[in-house]
XYZ file of C-alpha atoms in Angstrom:
659
model
C -22.278 6.802 7.240
C -19.745 4.150 6.318
C -20.964 0.610 6.960
C -18.125 -1.644 5.767
C -14.447 -0.879 5.054
C -12.024 -2.808 2.878
C -8.418 -2.182 3.885
C -6.171 -2.236 0.832
C -3.179 -3.381 2.840
C -1.831 -6.191 4.985
C -0.391 -7.216 8.355
C -0.132 -4.708 11.172
C -1.593 -1.919 9.033
C -4.798 -3.790 8.279
C -5.131 -5.033 11.881
C -4.749 -1.468 13.212
C -7.549 -0.132 11.015
C -9.791 -3.134 11.679
C -9.479 -2.480 15.435
C -10.987 0.999 15.114
C -13.666 -0.256 12.728
C -14.714 -2.903 15.247
C -14.902 -0.321 18.041
C -17.070 1.842 15.761
C -19.362 -1.005 14.713
C -18.131 -0.915 11.114
C -17.705 -4.106 9.078
C -14.261 -5.149 7.820
C -12.946 -6.714 4.618
C -9.388 -7.944 4.053
C -7.446 -8.669 0.885
C -4.533 -11.079 0.880
C -1.807 -12.469 -1.337
C -1.010 -16.172 -1.437
C 1.926 -15.568 0.923
C -0.473 -13.932 3.402
C -3.202 -16.575 3.281
C -2.680 -17.430 6.964
C -1.938 -13.891 8.131
C -3.794 -12.697 11.255
C -5.342 -9.790 9.360
C -7.141 -12.296 7.127
C -8.705 -14.295 9.942
C -9.711 -11.188 11.898
C -11.731 -9.598 9.076
C -15.439 -10.244 8.568
C -14.638 -11.292 5.003
C -11.441 -11.708 2.975
C -10.704 -11.781 -0.756
C -7.680 -13.478 -2.316
C -5.383 -11.553 -4.647
C -3.574 -14.306 -6.602
C 0.218 -14.168 -6.464
C 2.883 -13.076 -4.001
C 4.703 -9.988 -5.237
C 3.195 -6.564 -4.437
C 2.999 -5.812 -8.167
C 0.661 -8.783 -8.649
C -1.407 -8.267 -5.491
C -1.531 -5.252 -3.189
C -0.526 -2.819 -5.951
C -3.319 -4.028 -8.265
C -5.901 -1.325 -7.669
C -8.358 -2.910 -10.102
C -8.355 -6.177 -8.150
C -8.730 -4.353 -4.830
C -11.795 -2.448 -6.072
C -13.291 -5.656 -7.460
C -12.761 -7.238 -4.036
C -14.563 -4.363 -2.303
C -17.539 -4.645 -4.630
C -17.611 -8.431 -4.249
C -17.623 -8.196 -0.443
C -20.202 -5.408 -0.322
C -17.861 -2.840 1.236
C -18.859 0.792 0.731
C -15.447 2.326 1.535
C -11.746 1.634 1.013
C -8.985 2.577 3.464
C -5.529 2.326 1.852
C -3.543 2.114 5.086
C 0.055 3.257 4.636
C 2.297 2.023 1.850
C 1.250 0.253 -1.373
C -1.619 2.266 -2.955
C -2.058 4.790 -0.152
C -0.500 7.664 -2.150
C -1.713 6.632 -5.602
C -3.943 9.357 -7.053
C -5.204 7.149 -9.884
C -6.364 4.561 -7.378
C -8.152 7.216 -5.321
C -10.002 8.354 -8.453
C -10.872 4.791 -9.381
C -12.340 4.224 -5.912
C -14.590 7.282 -6.367
C -15.525 6.203 -9.886
C -16.610 2.806 -8.522
C -19.079 4.533 -6.209
C -17.040 3.820 -3.071
C -15.930 6.178 -0.304
C -12.200 6.915 -0.339
C -10.824 7.233 3.194
C -8.010 9.567 2.294
C -7.229 12.969 0.809
C -8.555 14.156 -2.564
C -6.781 12.725 -5.598
C -5.431 16.147 -6.725
C -3.765 16.624 -3.314
C -2.147 13.198 -3.560
C -0.992 14.036 -7.076
C 0.577 17.342 -6.073
C 2.512 15.709 -3.222
C 3.220 12.463 -5.102
C 6.288 13.859 -6.816
C 8.911 15.007 -4.348
C 10.364 17.178 -7.114
C 7.137 19.031 -7.915
C 5.949 19.169 -4.306
C 9.041 21.127 -3.268
C 8.348 23.743 -5.929
C 4.757 24.014 -4.721
C 5.794 24.328 -1.080
C 8.383 26.996 -1.872
C 5.657 29.009 -3.607
C 3.432 28.617 -0.535
C 6.126 30.046 1.739
C 7.336 26.767 3.240
C 11.175 26.569 3.564
C 12.702 23.883 1.288
C 16.054 22.323 0.372
C 16.896 22.887 -3.275
C 16.576 19.923 -5.642
C 19.700 18.919 -7.575
C 19.687 17.438 -11.060
C 21.565 14.091 -10.795
C 23.352 14.851 -14.070
C 24.565 18.224 -12.802
C 25.924 17.252 -9.358
C 29.487 18.498 -8.753
C 32.121 17.951 -6.065
C 30.936 21.166 -4.408
C 27.466 19.659 -3.887
C 28.702 16.597 -1.977
C 27.519 14.833 0.039
C 24.165 14.373 -1.688
C 21.175 12.193 -1.004
C 19.668 10.245 -3.898
C 15.906 9.888 -3.354
C 13.044 8.193 -5.144
C 10.495 10.750 -6.318
C 7.656 8.345 -5.481
C 7.220 6.449 -2.217
C 9.332 6.403 0.911
C 10.469 4.043 3.646
C 14.119 4.376 2.643
C 13.650 2.575 -0.675
C 15.567 4.110 -3.541
C 17.558 6.283 -1.133
C 21.367 6.439 -1.132
C 23.980 8.780 0.401
C 26.792 9.634 -2.035
C 30.029 11.184 -0.765
C 32.284 10.502 -3.779
C 31.360 11.791 -7.232
C 32.720 8.612 -8.842
C 30.135 6.562 -6.900
C 27.162 8.586 -8.139
C 26.378 6.662 -11.380
C 26.293 3.269 -9.645
C 24.214 4.604 -6.737
C 21.756 6.245 -9.132
C 21.346 2.959 -10.991
C 20.753 1.017 -7.776
C 18.311 3.627 -6.456
C 16.325 3.518 -9.692
C 16.077 -0.275 -9.526
C 14.835 -0.168 -5.929
C 12.361 2.618 -6.705
C 10.977 0.740 -9.702
C 10.619 -2.457 -7.669
C 9.000 -0.804 -4.645
C 6.863 1.908 -6.267
C 6.657 1.163 -9.990
C 8.417 4.483 -10.725
C 12.211 4.699 -11.267
C 12.394 8.512 -11.061
C 15.048 9.750 -8.632
C 16.540 13.122 -7.744
C 19.289 14.516 -5.522
C 19.429 17.038 -2.718
C 22.082 18.291 -0.314
C 22.613 15.800 2.509
C 22.714 17.116 6.062
C 24.896 14.677 7.998
C 23.455 15.425 11.437
C 19.957 16.719 10.801
C 16.886 16.147 12.952
C 13.828 14.576 11.325
C 10.770 16.425 12.617
C 7.252 15.917 11.296
C 3.866 17.457 12.008
C 0.631 15.466 12.029
C -2.150 17.343 10.259
C -5.853 16.581 10.112
C -8.170 18.545 7.830
C -11.850 18.370 6.980
C -13.696 19.419 3.826
C -15.080 22.472 5.607
C -11.778 24.351 5.786
C -10.529 23.400 9.257
C -6.877 22.295 9.433
C -5.386 20.949 12.651
C -1.691 20.687 13.434
C -1.963 17.775 15.882
C 1.433 17.890 17.517
C 4.895 17.097 16.165
C 6.959 13.909 16.226
C 10.705 13.370 16.124
C 11.899 10.434 14.024
C 15.627 11.147 13.770
C 17.001 7.733 14.749
C 16.961 5.870 11.454
C 18.648 3.015 9.654
C 18.983 3.151 5.886
C 16.823 6.288 6.035
C 13.990 4.301 7.565
C 12.710 5.304 10.998
C 13.465 3.056 13.962
C 12.547 5.173 16.998
C 9.803 7.823 16.975
C 8.492 10.037 19.748
C 6.122 12.847 20.601
C 6.711 15.575 21.451
C 10.142 16.286 19.912
C 12.996 16.947 22.379
C 14.451 19.489 19.938
C 11.184 21.381 19.526
C 10.708 21.376 23.287
C 14.156 22.958 23.677
C 13.952 25.706 21.008
C 11.638 28.604 21.895
C 9.077 29.408 19.212
C 9.983 26.468 16.983
C 6.684 24.627 17.509
C 4.625 27.613 16.403
C 6.738 28.049 13.247
C 6.521 24.320 12.454
C 2.753 24.222 12.894
C 2.286 27.298 10.725
C 4.429 25.765 7.945
C 2.469 22.498 8.159
C -0.873 24.301 7.956
C 0.378 26.338 4.989
C 1.379 23.111 3.241
C -2.023 21.496 3.821
C -3.989 24.567 2.778
C -1.894 25.021 -0.372
C -3.273 21.754 -1.756
C -6.777 21.873 -0.230
C -5.925 18.894 1.910
C -8.482 16.644 3.568
C -7.980 13.829 6.078
C -4.845 12.701 7.924
C -1.419 13.610 6.591
C 2.116 14.301 7.735
C 4.371 17.189 6.747
C 8.004 16.155 7.185
C 10.895 18.526 7.817
C 14.664 18.256 8.250
C 15.848 20.544 11.048
C 19.174 21.612 12.498
C 19.972 21.997 16.180
C 19.301 25.739 16.048
C 15.660 25.147 15.097
C 15.826 26.020 11.397
C 13.945 23.512 9.249
C 13.327 22.583 5.616
C 10.415 20.810 3.944
C 11.212 17.214 2.942
C 7.876 15.829 1.775
C 4.239 15.472 2.659
C 2.922 11.981 3.211
C -0.701 12.042 2.119
C -1.700 9.184 4.391
C -1.538 7.907 7.923
C 2.018 7.320 9.149
C 3.497 4.190 10.737
C 4.348 6.250 13.808
C 0.870 7.732 14.325
C 0.370 5.931 17.707
C 2.670 8.355 19.546
C 0.450 11.237 18.462
C -2.642 9.289 19.502
C -1.230 8.606 22.959
C -0.248 12.245 23.597
C -3.545 13.694 22.334
C -6.077 10.984 23.224
C -7.259 10.939 19.604
C -7.995 7.859 17.504
C -6.663 9.139 14.179
C -8.235 6.305 12.187
C -11.626 7.157 13.693
C -11.091 10.796 12.676
C -10.266 9.625 9.140
C -13.572 7.756 9.027
C -15.453 10.793 10.300
C -13.815 13.199 7.834
C -14.447 10.806 4.939
C -18.108 10.751 5.989
C -18.286 14.546 5.734
C -18.253 15.398 9.442
C -16.571 18.606 10.602
C -13.655 18.867 13.029
C -13.845 21.070 16.092
C -12.420 24.525 15.612
C -9.388 23.825 17.820
C -7.161 20.775 17.958
C -6.797 18.982 21.319
C -4.010 19.760 23.753
C -0.947 17.539 24.018
C 0.151 15.981 27.305
C 2.678 13.404 28.446
C 5.286 11.680 26.310
C 5.100 8.680 23.992
C 7.877 6.674 22.317
C 7.499 4.058 19.596
C 10.090 1.562 18.390
C 9.857 -0.646 15.341
C 10.690 -4.255 16.102
C 12.240 -5.696 12.945
C 13.233 -9.217 11.980
C 16.793 -8.208 11.156
C 20.364 -8.441 12.399
C 21.754 -4.917 12.949
C 25.249 -6.271 13.576
C 25.257 -7.814 10.086
C 24.464 -4.643 8.145
C 20.781 -4.786 9.091
C 20.368 -8.106 7.317
C 16.655 -9.006 7.189
C 15.563 -12.354 8.602
C 12.805 -14.736 7.601
C 11.231 -17.733 9.294
C 8.736 -18.652 12.022
C 7.639 -16.502 14.960
C 7.274 -18.969 17.820
C 6.378 -16.443 20.484
C 5.978 -12.673 20.838
C 4.816 -11.656 24.310
C 5.380 -8.527 26.382
C 5.269 -8.584 30.197
C 2.354 -7.189 32.168
C -0.871 -5.682 30.890
C -0.552 -4.573 27.273
C -3.029 -2.653 25.112
C -3.284 -3.688 21.466
C -4.189 -1.237 18.678
C -5.792 1.281 21.027
C -5.018 4.716 22.439
C -3.129 4.691 25.757
C -4.891 7.161 28.014
C -2.955 6.172 31.132
C 0.751 5.225 31.444
C 1.449 1.851 29.881
C 2.548 -0.170 26.854
C 0.783 -0.596 23.516
C 1.519 -3.295 20.942
C 0.600 -3.003 17.259
C 1.755 -6.219 15.603
C 1.223 -7.899 12.268
C 2.211 -11.330 13.557
C 1.048 -13.741 16.234
C 2.542 -16.926 17.612
C 2.936 -19.364 14.729
C 3.204 -16.687 12.036
C 5.922 -16.976 9.401
C 7.879 -13.969 8.154
C 8.522 -14.368 4.430
C 10.696 -12.530 1.943
C 8.048 -10.677 -0.038
C 7.360 -7.795 2.341
C 8.913 -5.501 4.929
C 10.371 -7.451 7.912
C 8.726 -5.325 10.622
C 7.179 -7.583 13.256
C 5.557 -5.004 15.492
C 5.502 -1.499 16.875
C 5.909 -1.237 20.637
C 4.735 2.050 22.141
C 5.012 3.517 25.635
C 3.159 6.425 27.219
C 4.100 8.152 30.467
C 4.015 11.622 32.056
C 7.669 12.327 31.199
C 10.112 11.365 28.459
C 12.471 9.572 30.857
C 9.610 7.516 32.269
C 8.410 6.618 28.764
C 11.911 5.504 27.737
C 12.471 3.488 30.919
C 9.088 1.774 30.709
C 9.602 0.873 27.040
C 13.172 -0.394 27.517
C 12.079 -2.646 30.396
C 9.111 -4.045 28.456
C 11.309 -4.860 25.464
C 14.102 -6.320 27.569
C 11.666 -8.635 29.388
C 9.687 -9.561 26.247
C 9.691 -13.174 25.093
C 10.644 -12.999 21.407
C 11.283 -16.489 20.112
C 12.135 -17.565 16.591
C 13.712 -14.901 14.448
C 16.698 -12.745 15.233
C 15.440 -9.187 15.810
C 16.737 -5.693 16.533
C 15.367 -5.856 20.109
C 18.777 -5.554 21.818
C 19.649 -2.509 19.702
C 16.356 -0.811 20.590
C 16.852 -1.339 24.320
C 20.438 -0.101 24.148
C 19.291 3.036 22.321
C 16.512 3.742 24.820
C 18.977 3.418 27.720
C 21.793 5.397 26.061
C 22.759 8.645 27.831
C 22.643 10.591 24.552
C 19.110 9.415 23.837
C 17.960 10.211 27.363
C 19.476 13.683 26.939
C 17.459 14.201 23.739
C 20.536 14.204 21.492
C 18.964 12.165 18.691
C 20.058 13.310 15.239
C 20.052 11.203 12.065
C 23.705 10.227 12.593
C 22.954 8.550 15.940
C 24.178 5.089 14.905
C 27.337 6.466 13.298
C 28.093 8.738 16.237
C 27.679 6.154 18.975
C 28.783 3.065 17.071
C 26.436 0.479 15.668
C 28.758 -2.245 16.969
C 28.278 -0.905 20.521
C 24.541 -0.298 20.242
C 23.924 -3.751 18.734
C 25.633 -5.559 21.633
C 23.511 -8.305 23.238
C 21.642 -7.370 26.402
C 22.864 -10.605 27.990
C 26.502 -10.698 29.104
C 28.847 -13.596 28.377
C 28.309 -14.832 31.938
C 24.523 -14.611 31.514
C 24.791 -16.674 28.347
C 26.791 -19.324 30.248
C 24.238 -19.432 33.080
C 21.404 -19.627 30.555
C 23.129 -22.517 28.786
C 23.396 -24.335 32.117
C 19.695 -23.711 32.723
C 18.906 -24.967 29.202
C 20.898 -28.151 29.816
C 19.127 -28.803 33.119
C 15.716 -28.105 31.571
C 16.551 -30.482 28.739
C 17.467 -33.175 31.260
C 14.144 -32.627 33.056
C 12.327 -32.868 29.747
C 14.094 -36.151 28.961
C 12.947 -37.571 32.312
C 9.367 -36.395 31.619
C 9.199 -38.307 28.336
C 11.272 -41.328 29.401
C 9.436 -44.636 29.121
C 11.801 -46.508 31.487
C 13.056 -45.488 34.952
C 11.575 -41.986 34.580
C 11.987 -41.340 38.327
C 15.772 -41.620 38.181
C 17.839 -38.434 37.797
C 19.129 -37.718 34.318
C 22.496 -39.380 33.686
C 22.201 -41.536 36.835
C 24.802 -44.295 37.264
C 25.441 -46.854 40.065
C 29.009 -45.661 40.214
C 30.463 -42.200 39.661
C 30.636 -41.499 35.948
C 31.764 -38.862 33.516
C 29.731 -35.636 33.653
C 26.810 -34.963 31.339
C 27.912 -32.789 28.429
C 25.788 -30.524 26.258
C 27.033 -27.956 23.755
C 25.091 -24.917 22.603
C 25.949 -22.248 20.076
C 25.237 -18.751 21.339
C 26.025 -15.187 20.342
C 29.600 -15.508 21.526
C 30.266 -18.938 20.025
C 30.011 -22.434 21.481
C 29.159 -22.909 25.151
C 29.930 -26.346 26.591
C 28.082 -27.347 29.758
C 29.490 -30.237 31.807
C 27.649 -31.235 34.971
C 26.667 -34.043 37.341
C 23.524 -34.317 39.432
C 24.636 -36.099 42.601
C 23.029 -36.878 45.937
C 24.777 -33.753 47.171
C 23.337 -31.545 44.449
C 24.564 -29.996 41.209
C 28.237 -30.120 40.295
C 28.821 -28.040 37.174
C 32.308 -27.375 35.845
C 33.101 -23.662 35.908
C 30.067 -22.865 38.083
C 31.492 -23.232 41.570
C 29.126 -20.665 43.102
C 25.964 -22.082 41.467
C 23.588 -24.560 43.079
C 20.355 -26.024 41.744
C 17.117 -25.032 43.469
C 14.659 -26.685 41.079
C 14.382 -27.725 37.450
C 11.481 -28.583 35.174
C 11.300 -28.717 31.409
C 10.230 -25.037 31.302
C 11.586 -23.458 34.462
C 14.957 -23.616 36.215
C 15.842 -21.864 39.480
C 19.511 -21.473 40.356
C 21.225 -20.032 43.399
C 24.066 -17.889 42.046
C 26.456 -16.652 44.739
C 23.571 -16.321 47.173
C 21.118 -14.784 44.699
C 18.235 -16.872 43.415
C 17.746 -16.526 39.651
C 14.804 -17.832 37.619
C 15.123 -18.915 33.990
C 12.228 -19.647 31.615
C 13.339 -22.152 28.975
C 11.516 -22.690 25.674
C 12.569 -25.270 23.078
C 11.637 -25.396 19.396
C 13.549 -28.270 17.858
C 17.239 -27.503 18.336
C 16.595 -23.821 19.062
C 16.420 -22.859 22.729
C 15.338 -19.498 24.155
C 16.115 -18.646 27.764
C 14.447 -15.599 29.326
C 15.461 -14.125 32.659
C 15.878 -10.784 34.381
C 19.558 -10.971 33.399
C 18.683 -10.713 29.709
C 17.289 -12.809 26.840
C 19.497 -15.557 25.401
C 19.089 -17.475 22.155
C 20.910 -20.799 21.840
C 21.170 -23.575 19.300
C 21.772 -27.123 20.525
C 24.816 -28.389 18.684
C 24.552 -31.858 17.103
C 26.625 -34.592 18.687
C 27.959 -35.624 15.287
C 28.726 -33.503 12.213
C 26.670 -34.203 9.100
C 29.184 -34.380 6.198
C 26.528 -33.148 3.757
C 26.243 -29.904 5.724
C 29.907 -28.986 5.216
C 30.482 -26.361 2.517
C 33.677 -25.648 0.649
C 36.029 -22.993 1.974
C 35.451 -19.687 0.191
C 31.759 -20.335 -0.396
C 29.424 -17.355 -0.712
C 26.190 -18.285 1.056
C 22.821 -16.604 0.618
C 22.210 -14.687 3.870
C 18.443 -14.805 3.289
C 15.912 -16.166 0.822
C 15.598 -13.953 -2.242
C 15.929 -13.539 -5.980
C 19.197 -13.021 -7.860
C 18.934 -9.760 -9.796
C 22.543 -9.394 -10.969
C 25.884 -11.207 -11.084
C 29.196 -9.414 -11.261
C 31.655 -12.068 -12.454
C 31.943 -15.346 -14.348
C 33.725 -18.585 -13.522
C 37.459 -18.191 -14.035
C 37.544 -14.477 -13.189
C 40.133 -13.187 -10.750
C 38.328 -11.347 -7.959
C 39.453 -9.237 -5.030
C 38.306 -9.375 -1.427
C 35.124 -7.340 -1.010
C 34.290 -7.337 -4.717
C 30.517 -7.640 -5.341
C 29.724 -11.012 -6.917
C 25.959 -11.473 -6.575
C 23.095 -9.053 -5.913
C 19.975 -10.383 -4.184
C 16.587 -8.751 -3.862
C 14.704 -9.648 -0.691
C 12.136 -7.796 1.408
C 12.037 -4.944 -1.130
C 15.748 -4.135 -0.722
C 18.942 -4.959 -2.608
C 21.659 -6.951 -0.824
C 25.196 -7.317 -2.168
C 27.133 -10.567 -1.634
C 30.886 -9.939 -1.819
C 33.967 -12.097 -2.308
C 35.347 -13.204 1.099
C 38.938 -13.126 -0.167
C 41.001 -12.409 -3.249
C 41.305 -15.335 -5.623
C 39.581 -17.037 -8.538
C 35.857 -17.602 -8.941
C 35.745 -21.373 -9.385
C 31.978 -21.906 -9.100
C 28.885 -19.791 -9.824
C 25.705 -21.742 -9.201
C 23.108 -19.013 -9.847
C 21.970 -16.772 -12.684
C 19.731 -13.725 -12.846
C 16.237 -14.742 -11.760
C 17.317 -17.693 -9.621
C 15.301 -18.001 -6.388
C 17.502 -19.040 -3.467
C 16.940 -20.112 0.129
C 18.990 -18.987 3.092
C 22.304 -20.862 3.161
C 22.325 -21.644 -0.570
C 25.861 -21.715 -2.006
C 25.855 -18.923 -4.591
C 29.498 -19.096 -5.627
C 32.907 -20.316 -4.511
C 36.105 -18.259 -4.501
C 39.367 -20.186 -4.282
C 41.684 -17.918 -2.348
C 44.936 -16.905 -3.988
C 48.018 -18.493 -2.421
C 50.646 -16.218 -0.962
C 54.106 -16.311 -2.533
C 56.150 -19.212 -1.270
C 53.107 -21.366 -0.483
C 52.660 -24.663 -2.249
C-alpha cells in the first residue's frame, strides 16, 4: 500500500489531496516554486521541496525535478492533481521508470486522449458521437462560427470564438501563443461552435480489473472565456430529458473502455436542449468540479484513486446518487471589466456558520476548498482562483439558496472577486429554472449579473458606519482626552467629514455627534445605537442594522445583511506625484509585455490595441482610449510591469475648430 504521496501541484489542488491522505494515514510531500514559498499547501505537508523559479515552465512543469523531489523526500507515489503535468504521458512513464506509483491512468490512455484531434477520431471509431474537426486552413464562411481550441490542455487557454473569417488568422496566432505558454504545445484546431450548447460531463472511475463506473453526470454550462464558473450535479437538462442519462453513461463507458482506462477521469460532452450530445474531450485526471459528484454519491474520489493505484478492485456497481450539489469558483477578478484578473493580499476569507473543508458533505451544508488563507498573496504567475464553494441539499433550489446566502454573507476582504456575480447567477430565475446554457452571460447580460449585491443606499449606510467606526478607533488610540467624543468642541462646530470611494464613486459622510445623538447629513431617519472600532449598530427607519467594519490601511470592508461593501478612504490632500497625464494607458494588473502594436509618433484610433500583456496565463490587450497620436511608449517586449504602470500615452486628436 502507498505510504507517502508527493502532489505534483500547488494551492487548492495540493491541499485537497493532502486532506484525503491525512484521513487515510498517508504521508504528504509538497513541491513549491519561489512564488509559492509561503503557500498554505507548503506548510501543511509533512515535507516540502523547492522548485527554483516562478514560471510553471521552470517549476511545476519540470517533471524531472518533481521526480527528484519525490525520491529526496522518500515518497513512494506521485499524484499529479489537475493541471500542469496531470495529463502528460511522458511524465507518467517517468514516474513508473523511477520506481514510484503513478496515481493516475496508464500512460497510453493519457497519450490517446492527450490530442483532442486524435481522441475524436478514436471516439468516433468506438461509437461515441463527435463534432467534426475542421482544419484551420480550410475554414470557410459556411463553417462559421468556429471555435479555435488548443489540442493539449484545457481551462479555456488557447480557445477563441471566431465569427468573421477575416479575424481567423489573428485569433489562431493568439490561441497558439496561449497554448504554447500554458501547455508547451502550440497545436490548435477548429470545430463548429454551438452558440447555446449545454456542457455535460460524466465522471468515470475504472480499476485494472475491468470494472468501469459512470459515477453520475455534472453540468458545467455557465462559463466565462470557456472556463467553468458554476458546476452542479445532477444536470438539470439530463433530469428533464427521458433516457438521456443512460445514453450518456453508455457513451462514457465506451470511451473509457476504448482506451483501457484506469482511475478517475471525465468524459465531456456538448449537448443541445433536445438531449443530443457530442464528445468534446476526455480529461484523464480528476476535475476541479469533482466535489459535486462526491457530495451526491458520498464517495471520496481521491481515496478511490489511491485504492485503484494500489491495485484494489471496485465494487461491481457504482453507488446511487441522491440530493443536489452546486459548486462555484471564487476568482480574484473583476467581471465588469472583461473578467480582469486581480492580484494582491487576501486579508480575510470566511464563510458564515459551520463549514466543512476538503471533505465530503453527507448532510446538507457548505464545503470550502481553498488554496488561500488569511494573509495569503495572490500573484500573477498562476490562475486567480481563490476557492471553490460547494453546497449540498436535498433539492436543487435548496442547494442554490444555501450557496447564495453563504456567499452573500461571506467576509471576503482584500481583492476584488466575482462573488457578486456568482450570487446574482444563483438567484437568477433562469438559473433556478435550470436554463443554463453556455450563452448564459450573453443572454442575461454580464452588466446586469455583475451588479453589486449592495445597493447605492446600502453603500451610503456602510460609509456612515465606516466613518463612525473610524472615529471610535481614533478615540481608542488617542493619547489625550480619549474619553471625549470624536470631533468634540466646546461650541457647535462644523460637522466631521470623511470621504470614501466606493463602487458607485465618491461617498462623502458629514456628521456630528451631539449630546442629543447622531446628526448625519442626508440620513434623517438614521440614529446611532452603538459604535466601536469593529462594530456599528444603526437604527434605520425603525429597523436596527448591524455593520461589521474591517480596516486594512486605507481599505475598508463593511459586512452586513444588506450586502458587502468595499470602500477606500480618500486622502485629504492629493499627491501631485500620483497624477498621470490625460490619455495614459495604465497596466490593469502586474504582468509581462509580450507585444506592442505601435511606435511613438504613430496616429492611432480609439480602441486600437497598443500593448499586449501576459498575466495569470492569459493574454490581455490594452487599447487606445481615444484617437490621436502616440506620444509616449515606456515599455518594450519583455518588460515586467506592476499594476498602474503607465505603458503609453495617447494625445487625443483635437476636433476641427479647437485651438
